[in-house]
Amino acid sequence: MRTQYALVTGSSSGLGFEICQYLLEEGFIVFGASRSATDIDHPKFIDLDVDVTNEESVQQMYDEVGKETYGLHLIVSNAGIFEMGSVLDTESDMFLDHLKTNTLGPFHILKHGHDFIIENVTHIVHISSIAGKKGFENVSAYCASKFGLNGLIESCREEWKGLGVRFSTLMPGAIDTPIWENISDDFERSKMLDPEDFIQVFDMVVKSPPNMQFTDITFLHKSGNLE
Ligand SMILES: NC(=O)c1ccc[n+]([C@@H]2O[C@H](COP(=O)([O-])OP(=O)(O)OC[C@H]3O[C@@H](n4cnc5c(N)ncnc54)[C@H](OP(=O)(O)O)[C@@H]3O)[C@@H](O)[C@H]2O)c1
């Protein structure tokens, strides 16, 4: 089978970490990119340093990718942050951090990832959120950043139509990952999906026929949103 290359941002923790492990099992050569190191020791795993908020850092990351391959079969834009606070309690810096990481970051990944597109092959998967299509109380910064991300994806899909790129967007509800570690204990982990549930959906997306893209896969725990 031909060698397939994947880039995964936010590989050091949570879903990104699980996605990297899954893709390695599927035989991909995986570039994992985060600000901190990713604890995966595998001959087909290449750990890269990136701060997605910083365009120069993203360019340097792609320079490293370019030393190994001319093209990426799969780009998973997953890096993200999540904090809670009412509109009145949210500092501008906190709001901006969300936009920089969750919206501007994926923009940098797309803009500079363009050089690595393999026409009619590359599949770009974004890990957005149900909070990118529905507002939640005390989540304004995160919701704004994910609504913005969805707009970015929709525009780029139209612009790159001629390249035969597939754009798939996953919009999960709460999943039990370290992202919840600094959030109030009021949210029951038993009412969240497990990372393995997420990987089942991701697996379906990755193995889908090459003429398909998923514009919006929304999925959540059967108990509903954590409200
Ligand atoms: N868990 C959920 O309930 C849930 C639900 C819906 C959607 N999501 C989305 O899923 C994605 C992954 O979340 P998770 O739950 O796996 O969270 P997580 O465990 O906190 O992991 C977040 C990852 O993003 C990376 N990251 C954060 N800021 C970055 C930056 N500036 N540059 C590069 N990497 C950065 C982190 O690595 P470093 O800190 O090492 O850089 C880490 O690897 C996020 O986009 C999140 O919004 C999560």
PDB file of C-alpha atoms and ligand atoms in Angstrom:
ATOM      1  CA  MET A   1       0.000   0.000   0.000  1.00  0.00           C
ATOM      2  CA  ARG A   2       1.215   3.533  -0.776  1.00  0.00           C
ATOM      3  CA  THR A   3       2.616   5.643   2.033  1.00  0.00           C
ATOM      4  CA  GLN A   4       0.155   8.151   3.438  1.00  0.00           C
ATOM      5  CA  TYR A   5       1.148  11.243   5.392  1.00  0.00           C
ATOM      6  CA  ALA A   6      -0.992  12.947   8.038  1.00  0.00           C
ATOM      7  CA  LEU A   7      -0.539  16.140  10.040  1.00  0.00           C
ATOM      8  CA  VAL A   8      -2.337  16.439  13.400  1.00  0.00           C
ATOM      9  CA  THR A   9      -2.258  19.651  15.422  1.00  0.00           C
ATOM     10  CA  GLY A  10      -2.755  19.513  19.169  1.00  0.00           C
ATOM     11  CA  SER A  11      -1.131  16.078  19.348  1.00  0.00           C
ATOM     12  CA  SER A  12       0.278  16.333  22.882  1.00  0.00           C
ATOM     13  CA  SER A  13      -3.018  15.687  24.677  1.00  0.00           C
ATOM     14  CA  GLY A  14      -6.618  14.515  24.473  1.00  0.00           C
ATOM     15  CA  LEU A  15      -8.191  13.923  21.080  1.00  0.00           C
ATOM     16  CA  GLY A  16      -5.071  14.872  19.090  1.00  0.00           C
ATOM     17  CA  PHE A  17      -3.039  12.280  20.975  1.00  0.00           C
ATOM     18  CA  GLU A  18      -5.695   9.611  20.348  1.00  0.00           C
ATOM     19  CA  ILE A  19      -5.961  10.576  16.673  1.00  0.00           C
ATOM     20  CA  CYS A  20      -2.183  10.178  16.242  1.00  0.00           C
ATOM     21  CA  GLN A  21      -2.232   6.716  17.853  1.00  0.00           C
ATOM     22  CA  TYR A  22      -5.161   5.695  15.649  1.00  0.00           C
ATOM     23  CA  LEU A  23      -3.512   6.939  12.445  1.00  0.00           C
ATOM     24  CA  LEU A  24      -0.245   5.162  13.301  1.00  0.00           C
ATOM     25  CA  GLU A  25      -2.209   1.926  13.737  1.00  0.00           C
ATOM     26  CA  GLU A  26      -3.756   2.567  10.320  1.00  0.00           C
ATOM     27  CA  GLY A  27      -0.262   2.805   8.807  1.00  0.00           C
ATOM     28  CA  PHE A  28       0.037   6.560   8.270  1.00  0.00           C
ATOM     29  CA  ILE A  29       3.283   8.460   8.746  1.00  0.00           C
ATOM     30  CA  VAL A  30       2.117  11.022  11.303  1.00  0.00           C
ATOM     31  CA  PHE A  31       3.399  14.526  12.014  1.00  0.00           C
ATOM     32  CA  GLY A  32       2.104  15.536  15.448  1.00  0.00           C
ATOM     33  CA  ALA A  33       2.359  19.231  16.276  1.00  0.00           C
ATOM     34  CA  SER A  34       1.887  21.064  19.567  1.00  0.00           C
ATOM     35  CA  ARG A  35       3.706  23.542  21.792  1.00  0.00           C
ATOM     36  CA  SER A  36       4.796  20.760  24.133  1.00  0.00           C
ATOM     37  CA  ALA A  37       6.244  17.391  23.153  1.00  0.00           C
ATOM     38  CA  THR A  38       3.980  14.468  22.262  1.00  0.00           C
ATOM     39  CA  ASP A  39       4.759  11.339  24.216  1.00  0.00           C
ATOM     40  CA  ILE A  40       4.597   8.867  21.331  1.00  0.00           C
ATOM     41  CA  ASP A  41       7.547   6.656  20.528  1.00  0.00           C
ATOM     42  CA  HIS A  42       6.874   5.114  17.128  1.00  0.00           C
ATOM     43  CA  PRO A  43       9.093   4.856  14.029  1.00  0.00           C
ATOM     44  CA  LYS A  44       6.398   6.512  11.890  1.00  0.00           C
ATOM     45  CA  PHE A  45       5.724   9.394  14.292  1.00  0.00           C
ATOM     46  CA  ILE A  46       7.424  12.772  13.840  1.00  0.00           C
ATOM     47  CA  ASP A  47       6.991  15.182  16.713  1.00  0.00           C
ATOM     48  CA  LEU A  48       6.929  18.839  15.689  1.00  0.00           C
ATOM     49  CA  ASP A  49       6.899  21.995  17.733  1.00  0.00           C
ATOM     50  CA  VAL A  50       4.276  24.591  16.799  1.00  0.00           C
ATOM     51  CA  ASP A  51       2.294  27.427  18.255  1.00  0.00           C
ATOM     52  CA  VAL A  52      -0.644  27.666  15.865  1.00  0.00           C
ATOM     53  CA  THR A  53      -1.352  31.259  16.913  1.00  0.00           C
ATOM     54  CA  ASN A  54       2.023  32.317  15.461  1.00  0.00           C
ATOM     55  CA  GLU A  55       2.224  32.351  11.655  1.00  0.00           C
ATOM     56  CA  GLU A  56       6.021  32.112  11.582  1.00  0.00           C
ATOM     57  CA  SER A  57       5.918  29.086  13.880  1.00  0.00           C
ATOM     58  CA  VAL A  58       3.382  27.428  11.539  1.00  0.00           C
ATOM     59  CA  GLN A  59       5.603  28.184   8.523  1.00  0.00           C
ATOM     60  CA  GLN A  60       8.589  26.639  10.306  1.00  0.00           C
ATOM     61  CA  MET A  61       6.518  23.566  11.162  1.00  0.00           C
ATOM     62  CA  TYR A  62       5.579  23.096   7.496  1.00  0.00           C
ATOM     63  CA  ASP A  63       9.266  23.540   6.549  1.00  0.00           C
ATOM     64  CA  GLU A  64       9.936  20.470   8.698  1.00  0.00           C
ATOM     65  CA  VAL A  65       7.057  18.596   7.044  1.00  0.00           C
ATOM     66  CA  GLY A  66       8.538  19.541   3.652  1.00  0.00           C
ATOM     67  CA  LYS A  67      11.791  17.759   4.500  1.00  0.00           C
ATOM     68  CA  GLU A  68       9.852  14.459   4.572  1.00  0.00           C
ATOM     69  CA  THR A  69       7.099  14.806   1.975  1.00  0.00           C
ATOM     70  CA  TYR A  70       5.757  17.013  -0.772  1.00  0.00           C
ATOM     71  CA  GLY A  71       2.140  16.317   0.129  1.00  0.00           C
ATOM     72  CA  LEU A  72      -0.237  15.520   2.964  1.00  0.00           C
ATOM     73  CA  HIS A  73      -3.052  13.017   2.490  1.00  0.00           C
ATOM     74  CA  LEU A  74      -4.746  14.090   5.711  1.00  0.00           C
ATOM     75  CA  ILE A  75      -4.615  17.330   7.712  1.00  0.00           C
ATOM     76  CA  VAL A  76      -6.338  17.258  11.096  1.00  0.00           C
ATOM     77  CA  SER A  77      -6.734  20.737  12.540  1.00  0.00           C
ATOM     78  CA  ASN A  78      -7.490  19.892  16.139  1.00  0.00           C
ATOM     79  CA  ALA A  79      -5.476  22.172  18.474  1.00  0.00           C
ATOM     80  CA  GLY A  80      -7.776  24.208  20.672  1.00  0.00           C
ATOM     81  CA  ILE A  81      -8.420  25.777  24.040  1.00  0.00           C
ATOM     82  CA  PHE A  82     -11.559  26.008  26.156  1.00  0.00           C
ATOM     83  CA  GLU A  83     -12.283  28.186  29.165  1.00  0.00           C
ATOM     84  CA  MET A  84     -15.553  29.239  30.720  1.00  0.00           C
ATOM     85  CA  GLY A  85     -16.824  32.519  32.074  1.00  0.00           C
ATOM     86  CA  SER A  86     -19.818  34.795  31.759  1.00  0.00           C
ATOM     87  CA  VAL A  87     -19.598  37.647  29.256  1.00  0.00           C
ATOM     88  CA  LEU A  88     -19.217  40.060  32.178  1.00  0.00           C
ATOM     89  CA  ASP A  89     -16.392  38.031  33.732  1.00  0.00           C
ATOM     90  CA  THR A  90     -14.494  37.364  30.515  1.00  0.00           C
ATOM     91  CA  GLU A  91     -11.354  39.472  30.054  1.00  0.00           C
ATOM     92  CA  SER A  92     -10.584  40.684  26.534  1.00  0.00           C
ATOM     93  CA  ASP A  93      -7.299  38.752  26.604  1.00  0.00           C
ATOM     94  CA  MET A  94      -9.094  35.510  27.359  1.00  0.00           C
ATOM     95  CA  PHE A  95     -11.564  36.180  24.556  1.00  0.00           C
ATOM     96  CA  LEU A  96      -8.714  36.970  22.154  1.00  0.00           C
ATOM     97  CA  ASP A  97      -6.777  33.847  23.163  1.00  0.00           C
ATOM     98  CA  HIS A  98      -9.741  31.756  22.014  1.00  0.00           C
ATOM     99  CA  LEU A  99      -9.934  33.536  18.674  1.00  0.00           C
ATOM    100  CA  LYS A 100      -6.174  33.229  18.188  1.00  0.00           C
ATOM    101  CA  THR A 101      -5.984  29.525  18.995  1.00  0.00           C
ATOM    102  CA  ASN A 102      -9.317  28.195  17.730  1.00  0.00           C
ATOM    103  CA  THR A 103      -9.876  30.418  14.683  1.00  0.00           C
ATOM    104  CA  LEU A 104      -6.649  32.146  13.613  1.00  0.00           C
ATOM    105  CA  GLY A 105      -4.635  28.968  14.321  1.00  0.00           C
ATOM    106  CA  PRO A 106      -6.656  26.832  11.863  1.00  0.00           C
ATOM    107  CA  PHE A 107      -6.438  29.723   9.381  1.00  0.00           C
ATOM    108  CA  HIS A 108      -2.604  29.539   9.559  1.00  0.00           C
ATOM    109  CA  ILE A 109      -2.738  25.758   9.180  1.00  0.00           C
ATOM    110  CA  LEU A 110      -4.935  26.057   6.077  1.00  0.00           C
ATOM    111  CA  LYS A 111      -3.078  28.977   4.495  1.00  0.00           C
ATOM    112  CA  HIS A 112       0.364  27.366   4.710  1.00  0.00           C
ATOM    113  CA  GLY A 113      -0.962  23.839   4.313  1.00  0.00           C
ATOM    114  CA  HIS A 114      -2.105  24.783   0.811  1.00  0.00           C
ATOM    115  CA  ASP A 115       1.403  23.968  -0.487  1.00  0.00           C
ATOM    116  CA  PHE A 116       0.946  20.378   0.700  1.00  0.00           C
ATOM    117  CA  ILE A 117      -2.377  19.693  -0.949  1.00  0.00           C
ATOM    118  CA  ILE A 118      -2.420  16.694  -3.247  1.00  0.00           C
ATOM    119  CA  GLU A 119      -5.118  17.415  -5.801  1.00  0.00           C
ATOM    120  CA  ASN A 120      -8.135  15.126  -5.555  1.00  0.00           C
ATOM    121  CA  VAL A 121      -6.603  13.352  -2.552  1.00  0.00           C
ATOM    122  CA  THR A 122      -6.080  15.595   0.476  1.00  0.00           C
ATOM    123  CA  HIS A 123      -8.742  15.375   3.175  1.00  0.00           C
ATOM    124  CA  ILE A 124      -8.825  18.260   5.670  1.00  0.00           C
ATOM    125  CA  VAL A 125     -10.607  17.404   8.903  1.00  0.00           C
ATOM    126  CA  HIS A 126     -11.398  20.084  11.472  1.00  0.00           C
ATOM    127  CA  ILE A 127     -12.294  19.347  15.062  1.00  0.00           C
ATOM    128  CA  SER A 128     -14.798  22.094  15.673  1.00  0.00           C
ATOM    129  CA  SER A 129     -17.531  21.725  18.299  1.00  0.00           C
ATOM    130  CA  ILE A 130     -21.259  21.685  18.847  1.00  0.00           C
ATOM    131  CA  ALA A 131     -20.461  25.100  20.375  1.00  0.00           C
ATOM    132  CA  GLY A 132     -19.714  26.230  16.817  1.00  0.00           C
ATOM    133  CA  LYS A 133     -23.397  26.065  15.922  1.00  0.00           C
ATOM    134  CA  LYS A 134     -25.212  26.579  19.228  1.00  0.00           C
ATOM    135  CA  GLY A 135     -24.581  29.145  21.954  1.00  0.00           C
ATOM    136  CA  PHE A 136     -24.053  27.929  25.526  1.00  0.00           C
ATOM    137  CA  GLU A 137     -24.203  29.871  28.769  1.00  0.00           C
ATOM    138  CA  ASN A 138     -20.785  31.035  30.026  1.00  0.00           C
ATOM    139  CA  VAL A 139     -18.982  29.846  26.905  1.00  0.00           C
ATOM    140  CA  SER A 140     -19.044  32.991  24.770  1.00  0.00           C
ATOM    141  CA  ALA A 141     -15.325  33.150  23.912  1.00  0.00           C
ATOM    142  CA  TYR A 142     -15.206  29.491  22.916  1.00  0.00           C
ATOM    143  CA  CYS A 143     -18.513  29.664  21.009  1.00  0.00           C
ATOM    144  CA  ALA A 144     -17.427  32.780  19.122  1.00  0.00           C
ATOM    145  CA  SER A 145     -14.135  31.136  18.158  1.00  0.00           C
ATOM    146  CA  LYS A 146     -15.783  27.925  16.940  1.00  0.00           C
ATOM    147  CA  PHE A 147     -18.578  29.744  15.054  1.00  0.00           C
ATOM    148  CA  GLY A 148     -15.750  31.705  13.392  1.00  0.00           C
ATOM    149  CA  LEU A 149     -13.869  28.518  12.619  1.00  0.00           C
ATOM    150  CA  ASN A 150     -16.933  27.079  10.892  1.00  0.00           C
ATOM    151  CA  GLY A 151     -17.193  30.204   8.738  1.00  0.00           C
ATOM    152  CA  LEU A 152     -13.535  29.908   7.783  1.00  0.00           C
ATOM    153  CA  ILE A 153     -14.009  26.266   6.786  1.00  0.00           C
ATOM    154  CA  GLU A 154     -17.116  27.014   4.703  1.00  0.00           C
ATOM    155  CA  SER A 155     -15.287  29.759   2.775  1.00  0.00           C
ATOM    156  CA  CYS A 156     -12.164  27.720   2.192  1.00  0.00           C
ATOM    157  CA  ARG A 157     -14.188  24.750   0.973  1.00  0.00           C
ATOM    158  CA  GLU A 158     -15.686  26.982  -1.725  1.00  0.00           C
ATOM    159  CA  GLU A 159     -12.314  28.530  -2.658  1.00  0.00           C
ATOM    160  CA  TRP A 160     -10.518  25.201  -2.971  1.00  0.00           C
ATOM    161  CA  LYS A 161     -13.308  23.308  -4.694  1.00  0.00           C
ATOM    162  CA  GLY A 162     -11.293  23.176  -7.913  1.00  0.00           C
ATOM    163  CA  LEU A 163      -8.502  21.280  -6.170  1.00  0.00           C
ATOM    164  CA  GLY A 164     -10.751  18.385  -5.269  1.00  0.00           C
ATOM    165  CA  VAL A 165      -9.990  18.837  -1.565  1.00  0.00           C
ATOM    166  CA  ARG A 166     -12.342  17.175   0.917  1.00  0.00           C
ATOM    167  CA  PHE A 167     -13.305  19.238   3.966  1.00  0.00           C
ATOM    168  CA  SER A 168     -14.903  17.396   6.861  1.00  0.00           C
ATOM    169  CA  THR A 169     -15.963  19.038  10.102  1.00  0.00           C
ATOM    170  CA  LEU A 170     -16.620  17.200  13.340  1.00  0.00           C
ATOM    171  CA  MET A 171     -18.770  19.012  15.889  1.00  0.00           C
ATOM    172  CA  PRO A 172     -18.786  16.902  19.016  1.00  0.00           C
ATOM    173  CA  GLY A 173     -20.419  17.613  22.332  1.00  0.00           C
ATOM    174  CA  ALA A 174     -18.444  17.149  25.551  1.00  0.00           C
ATOM    175  CA  ILE A 175     -15.736  14.478  25.534  1.00  0.00           C
ATOM    176  CA  ASP A 176     -13.835  13.418  28.632  1.00  0.00           C
ATOM    177  CA  THR A 177     -10.339  14.782  27.909  1.00  0.00           C
ATOM    178  CA  PRO A 178      -7.847  16.950  29.843  1.00  0.00           C
ATOM    179  CA  ILE A 179      -9.518  20.062  28.370  1.00  0.00           C
ATOM    180  CA  TRP A 180     -12.021  19.774  31.255  1.00  0.00           C
ATOM    181  CA  GLU A 181      -9.360  19.603  33.956  1.00  0.00           C
ATOM    182  CA  ASN A 182      -9.515  23.257  34.931  1.00  0.00           C
ATOM    183  CA  ILE A 183     -13.264  23.597  34.468  1.00  0.00           C
ATOM    184  CA  SER A 184     -15.786  23.404  37.312  1.00  0.00           C
ATOM    185  CA  ASP A 185     -16.501  19.960  38.798  1.00  0.00           C
ATOM    186  CA  ASP A 186     -20.213  20.616  38.196  1.00  0.00           C
ATOM    187  CA  PHE A 187     -19.948  18.788  34.900  1.00  0.00           C
ATOM    188  CA  GLU A 188     -20.305  15.053  35.273  1.00  0.00           C
ATOM    189  CA  ARG A 189     -17.719  13.074  33.320  1.00  0.00           C
ATOM    190  CA  SER A 190     -20.215  10.206  33.065  1.00  0.00           C
ATOM    191  CA  LYS A 191     -22.343  12.452  30.842  1.00  0.00           C
ATOM    192  CA  MET A 192     -19.489  13.012  28.407  1.00  0.00           C
ATOM    193  CA  LEU A 193     -18.430  10.853  25.475  1.00  0.00           C
ATOM    194  CA  ASP A 194     -15.177   8.923  25.777  1.00  0.00           C
ATOM    195  CA  PRO A 195     -12.268   9.571  23.402  1.00  0.00           C
ATOM    196  CA  GLU A 196     -12.898   6.038  22.024  1.00  0.00           C
ATOM    197  CA  ASP A 197     -16.414   7.136  20.967  1.00  0.00           C
ATOM    198  CA  PHE A 198     -14.829  10.057  19.133  1.00  0.00           C
ATOM    199  CA  ILE A 199     -12.336   7.751  17.394  1.00  0.00           C
ATOM    200  CA  GLN A 200     -15.214   5.595  16.087  1.00  0.00           C
ATOM    201  CA  VAL A 201     -16.642   8.635  14.285  1.00  0.00           C
ATOM    202  CA  PHE A 202     -13.180   9.756  13.153  1.00  0.00           C
ATOM    203  CA  ASP A 203     -12.512   6.271  11.755  1.00  0.00           C
ATOM    204  CA  MET A 204     -15.717   6.463   9.697  1.00  0.00           C
ATOM    205  CA  VAL A 205     -14.639   9.845   8.289  1.00  0.00           C
ATOM    206  CA  VAL A 206     -11.098   8.737   7.429  1.00  0.00           C
ATOM    207  CA  LYS A 207     -12.281   5.534   5.735  1.00  0.00           C
ATOM    208  CA  SER A 208     -15.133   7.166   3.817  1.00  0.00           C
ATOM    209  CA  PRO A 209     -15.149   6.986  -0.010  1.00  0.00           C
ATOM    210  CA  PRO A 210     -12.814   9.542  -1.636  1.00  0.00           C
ATOM    211  CA  ASN A 211     -15.714  11.347  -3.327  1.00  0.00           C
ATOM    212  CA  MET A 212     -17.325  12.202   0.043  1.00  0.00           C
ATOM    213  CA  GLN A 213     -16.921  14.975   2.572  1.00  0.00           C
ATOM    214  CA  PHE A 214     -18.829  15.575   5.801  1.00  0.00           C
ATOM    215  CA  THR A 215     -19.780  19.216   6.174  1.00  0.00           C
ATOM    216  CA  ASP A 216     -21.161  18.772   9.696  1.00  0.00           C
ATOM    217  CA  ILE A 217     -21.045  15.697  11.865  1.00  0.00           C
ATOM    218  CA  THR A 218     -22.634  16.629  15.167  1.00  0.00           C
ATOM    219  CA  PHE A 219     -22.620  13.965  17.853  1.00  0.00           C
ATOM    220  CA  LEU A 220     -23.030  13.987  21.608  1.00  0.00           C
ATOM    221  CA  HIS A 221     -23.716  11.853  24.661  1.00  0.00           C
ATOM    222  CA  LYS A 222     -27.202  10.348  24.792  1.00  0.00           C
ATOM    223  CA  SER A 223     -27.959  12.380  27.947  1.00  0.00           C
ATOM    224  CA  GLY A 224     -27.737  15.577  25.866  1.00  0.00           C
ATOM    225  CA  ASN A 225     -25.629  18.671  26.331  1.00  0.00           C
ATOM    226  CA  LEU A 226     -24.202  19.284  29.796  1.00  0.00           C
ATOM    227  CA  GLU A 227     -26.892  21.788  30.739  1.00  0.00           C
TER     228      GLU A 227
HETATM  229  N1  LIG B   1     -13.041  17.593  24.889  1.00  0.00           N
HETATM  230  C1  LIG B   1     -14.200  18.122  24.515  1.00  0.00           C
HETATM  231  O1  LIG B   1     -15.198  18.133  25.260  1.00  0.00           O
HETATM  232  C2  LIG B   1     -14.334  18.726  23.150  1.00  0.00           C
HETATM  233  C3  LIG B   1     -15.619  18.850  22.596  1.00  0.00           C
HETATM  234  C4  LIG B   1     -15.766  19.441  21.333  1.00  0.00           C
HETATM  235  C5  LIG B   1     -14.651  19.863  20.643  1.00  0.00           C
HETATM  236  N2  LIG B   1     -13.402  19.736  21.211  1.00  0.00           N
HETATM  237  C6  LIG B   1     -12.266  20.243  20.454  1.00  0.00           C
HETATM  238  O2  LIG B   1     -11.326  19.201  20.284  1.00  0.00           O
HETATM  239  C7  LIG B   1     -10.009  19.752  20.156  1.00  0.00           C
HETATM  240  C8  LIG B   1      -9.061  18.998  21.073  1.00  0.00           C
HETATM  241  O3  LIG B   1      -9.498  19.178  22.406  1.00  0.00           O
HETATM  242  P1  LIG B   1      -9.097  18.185  23.600  1.00  0.00           P
HETATM  243  O4  LIG B   1     -10.334  17.931  24.346  1.00  0.00           O
HETATM  244  O5  LIG B   1      -8.300  17.061  23.081  1.00  0.00           O
HETATM  245  O6  LIG B   1      -8.208  19.182  24.490  1.00  0.00           O
HETATM  246  P2  LIG B   1      -6.795  19.019  25.222  1.00  0.00           P
HETATM  247  O7  LIG B   1      -6.669  17.670  25.804  1.00  0.00           O
HETATM  248  O8  LIG B   1      -6.683  20.200  26.119  1.00  0.00           O
HETATM  249  O9  LIG B   1      -5.761  19.169  24.018  1.00  0.00           O
HETATM  250  C9  LIG B   1      -5.618  20.380  23.339  1.00  0.00           C
HETATM  251  C10 LIG B   1      -4.411  20.280  22.425  1.00  0.00           C
HETATM  252  O10 LIG B   1      -4.277  21.524  21.712  1.00  0.00           O
HETATM  253  C11 LIG B   1      -2.923  21.941  21.811  1.00  0.00           C
HETATM  254  N3  LIG B   1      -2.803  23.385  21.717  1.00  0.00           N
HETATM  255  C12 LIG B   1      -3.435  24.329  22.467  1.00  0.00           C
HETATM  256  N4  LIG B   1      -3.028  25.554  22.108  1.00  0.00           N
HETATM  257  C13 LIG B   1      -2.122  25.380  21.107  1.00  0.00           C
HETATM  258  C14 LIG B   1      -1.332  26.261  20.338  1.00  0.00           C
HETATM  259  N5  LIG B   1      -1.374  27.590  20.502  1.00  0.00           N
HETATM  260  N6  LIG B   1      -0.518  25.736  19.395  1.00  0.00           N
HETATM  261  C15 LIG B   1      -0.442  24.398  19.215  1.00  0.00           C
HETATM  262  N7  LIG B   1      -1.146  23.510  19.916  1.00  0.00           N
HETATM  263  C16 LIG B   1      -1.981  24.004  20.860  1.00  0.00           C
HETATM  264  C17 LIG B   1      -2.446  21.400  23.154  1.00  0.00           C
HETATM  265  O11 LIG B   1      -1.048  21.211  23.161  1.00  0.00           O
HETATM  266  P3  LIG B   1       0.049  22.180  23.828  1.00  0.00           P
HETATM  267  O12 LIG B   1      -0.593  22.786  25.045  1.00  0.00           O
HETATM  268  O13 LIG B   1       1.180  21.259  24.089  1.00  0.00           O
HETATM  269  O14 LIG B   1       0.346  23.164  22.766  1.00  0.00           O
HETATM  270  C18 LIG B   1      -3.118  20.039  23.179  1.00  0.00           C
HETATM  271  O15 LIG B   1      -2.344  19.091  22.491  1.00  0.00           O
HETATM  272  C19 LIG B   1     -10.155  21.246  20.482  1.00  0.00           C
HETATM  273  O16 LIG B   1     -10.184  21.983  19.292  1.00  0.00           O
HETATM  274  C20 LIG B   1     -11.485  21.316  21.200  1.00  0.00           C
HETATM  275  O17 LIG B   1     -12.088  22.579  21.049  1.00  0.00           O
HETATM  276  C21 LIG B   1     -13.225  19.158  22.432  1.00  0.00           C
END
